[in-house]
């Protein structure tokens, strides 16, 4: 996106970020103290600040989260799934029927997860004989 488009489409966000990150007054562009080239350099710098830049968040909703936020969401999802699998494996079948696979955390910019149910989405777990056979074949490789 060009500097002119950013100025036209996101003036408030650009002004806020210029003041916060660089201490530059956006009005300096009209006062002759800020060139379009320098403004372009500053905008490119703002594009590398996901989770912090108001301009980037306005341009792309996924930038609301920083890299660490996405890592934490992945860890949380993995932990929830691990807990589900542990309970599914260690709880009697009649008690485990009510357990549902946990939904992952909703990420910014992602649509709502489809909540479908039915036998085709229900996970199929191996029985003890299948597991023994599988590991027996693996150990003989």
XYZ file of C-alpha atoms in Angstrom:
141
model
C 0.000 0.000 0.000
C 1.387 3.393 -0.939
C 2.093 6.223 1.467
C -0.686 8.321 -0.066
C -3.250 5.537 0.405
C -2.215 5.086 4.037
C -2.569 8.838 4.637
C -6.015 8.887 3.008
C -7.397 5.666 4.499
C -5.914 5.656 8.031
C -5.003 9.227 9.038
C -5.911 8.921 12.723
C -4.102 5.635 13.258
C -1.040 6.906 11.405
C -0.951 10.100 13.460
C -1.234 8.161 16.733
C 1.551 5.739 15.818
C 3.880 8.472 14.557
C 3.582 10.275 17.885
C 3.815 7.130 20.031
C 6.732 5.373 18.348
C 8.760 8.192 16.786
C 7.663 11.438 18.432
C 6.855 12.829 14.974
C 3.915 15.164 14.468
C 1.871 14.147 11.409
C 1.193 17.808 10.680
C 4.921 18.237 9.966
C 4.143 16.777 6.535
C 2.140 19.915 5.700
C 4.554 22.211 7.518
C 7.395 21.036 5.260
C 9.380 19.371 8.064
C 8.533 15.786 7.014
C 9.014 14.400 3.508
C 6.889 11.685 1.893
C 10.026 9.534 1.619
C 10.688 9.745 5.366
C 7.018 9.149 6.110
C 7.207 6.020 3.919
C 10.223 4.781 5.903
C 8.346 5.327 9.183
C 5.241 3.560 7.848
C 7.367 0.569 6.774
C 8.756 0.441 10.301
C 5.234 0.469 11.730
C 4.349 -2.512 9.515
C 6.848 -4.587 11.519
C 5.173 -3.950 14.868
C 2.289 -6.454 15.089
C 0.389 -6.281 18.355
C 1.589 -2.719 18.977
C 0.911 -0.580 15.901
C -2.566 0.942 15.733
C -2.097 1.480 11.999
C -1.237 -2.153 11.352
C -4.180 -3.321 13.464
C -6.538 -1.116 11.445
C -5.151 -2.497 8.187
C -5.190 -6.171 9.221
C -7.194 -7.491 12.174
C -4.797 -10.429 12.583
C -2.090 -7.951 13.643
C -4.051 -7.271 16.837
C -2.045 -10.106 18.363
C 1.720 -10.208 18.420
C 3.815 -13.301 17.770
C 3.889 -14.211 21.467
C 0.092 -14.113 21.658
C -0.170 -16.618 18.813
C 2.397 -18.884 20.487
C 0.479 -18.744 23.765
C -2.763 -19.613 21.961
C -1.092 -22.615 20.321
C 0.267 -23.764 23.690
C -3.146 -23.338 25.297
C -4.854 -25.299 22.512
C -2.276 -28.100 22.779
C -2.675 -28.261 26.557
C -6.472 -28.423 26.309
C -6.257 -31.198 23.716
C -3.701 -33.063 25.838
C -6.002 -32.878 28.864
C -8.930 -34.087 26.748
C -6.947 -37.059 25.423
C -5.722 -37.936 28.912
C -9.263 -37.918 30.290
C -10.609 -39.841 27.292
C -7.964 -42.541 27.814
C -8.308 -42.813 31.590
C -12.004 -42.331 32.305
C -14.455 -45.223 31.975
C -16.295 -45.241 28.630
C -19.677 -44.416 30.144
C -18.238 -41.298 31.826
C -16.173 -40.245 28.791
C -19.148 -40.065 26.425
C -19.987 -36.524 27.553
C -16.466 -35.233 26.871
C -16.147 -33.022 23.809
C -13.002 -32.085 21.936
C -12.078 -28.583 23.128
C -12.451 -25.793 20.606
C -9.273 -23.850 19.858
C -8.992 -20.251 20.979
C -10.450 -17.877 18.438
C -7.687 -15.900 16.724
C -8.164 -12.304 15.537
C -9.381 -12.190 11.958
C -10.539 -15.814 12.045
C -14.166 -16.688 11.529
C -16.186 -18.379 14.235
C -15.384 -22.098 14.435
C -17.998 -24.385 12.957
C -19.725 -26.260 15.751
C -20.832 -29.373 13.980
C -21.664 -32.595 15.680
C -22.357 -36.048 14.545
C -20.785 -39.460 14.310
C -18.522 -38.449 11.394
C -16.734 -35.894 13.621
C -16.447 -38.120 16.662
C -12.846 -39.359 17.018
C -12.221 -43.071 16.704
C -9.741 -44.478 19.192
C -7.782 -47.693 18.805
C -8.432 -50.592 21.137
C -5.737 -52.410 23.124
C -5.304 -55.175 20.511
C -4.719 -52.661 17.689
C -2.172 -50.769 19.772
C -0.304 -53.938 20.736
C -0.213 -55.052 17.114
C 1.002 -51.638 15.936
C 3.832 -51.388 18.480
C 4.781 -55.023 17.843
C 5.226 -54.260 14.137
C 7.147 -51.068 14.943
C 9.597 -52.858 17.248
C 10.361 -55.488 14.604
C 11.490 -52.908 12.015
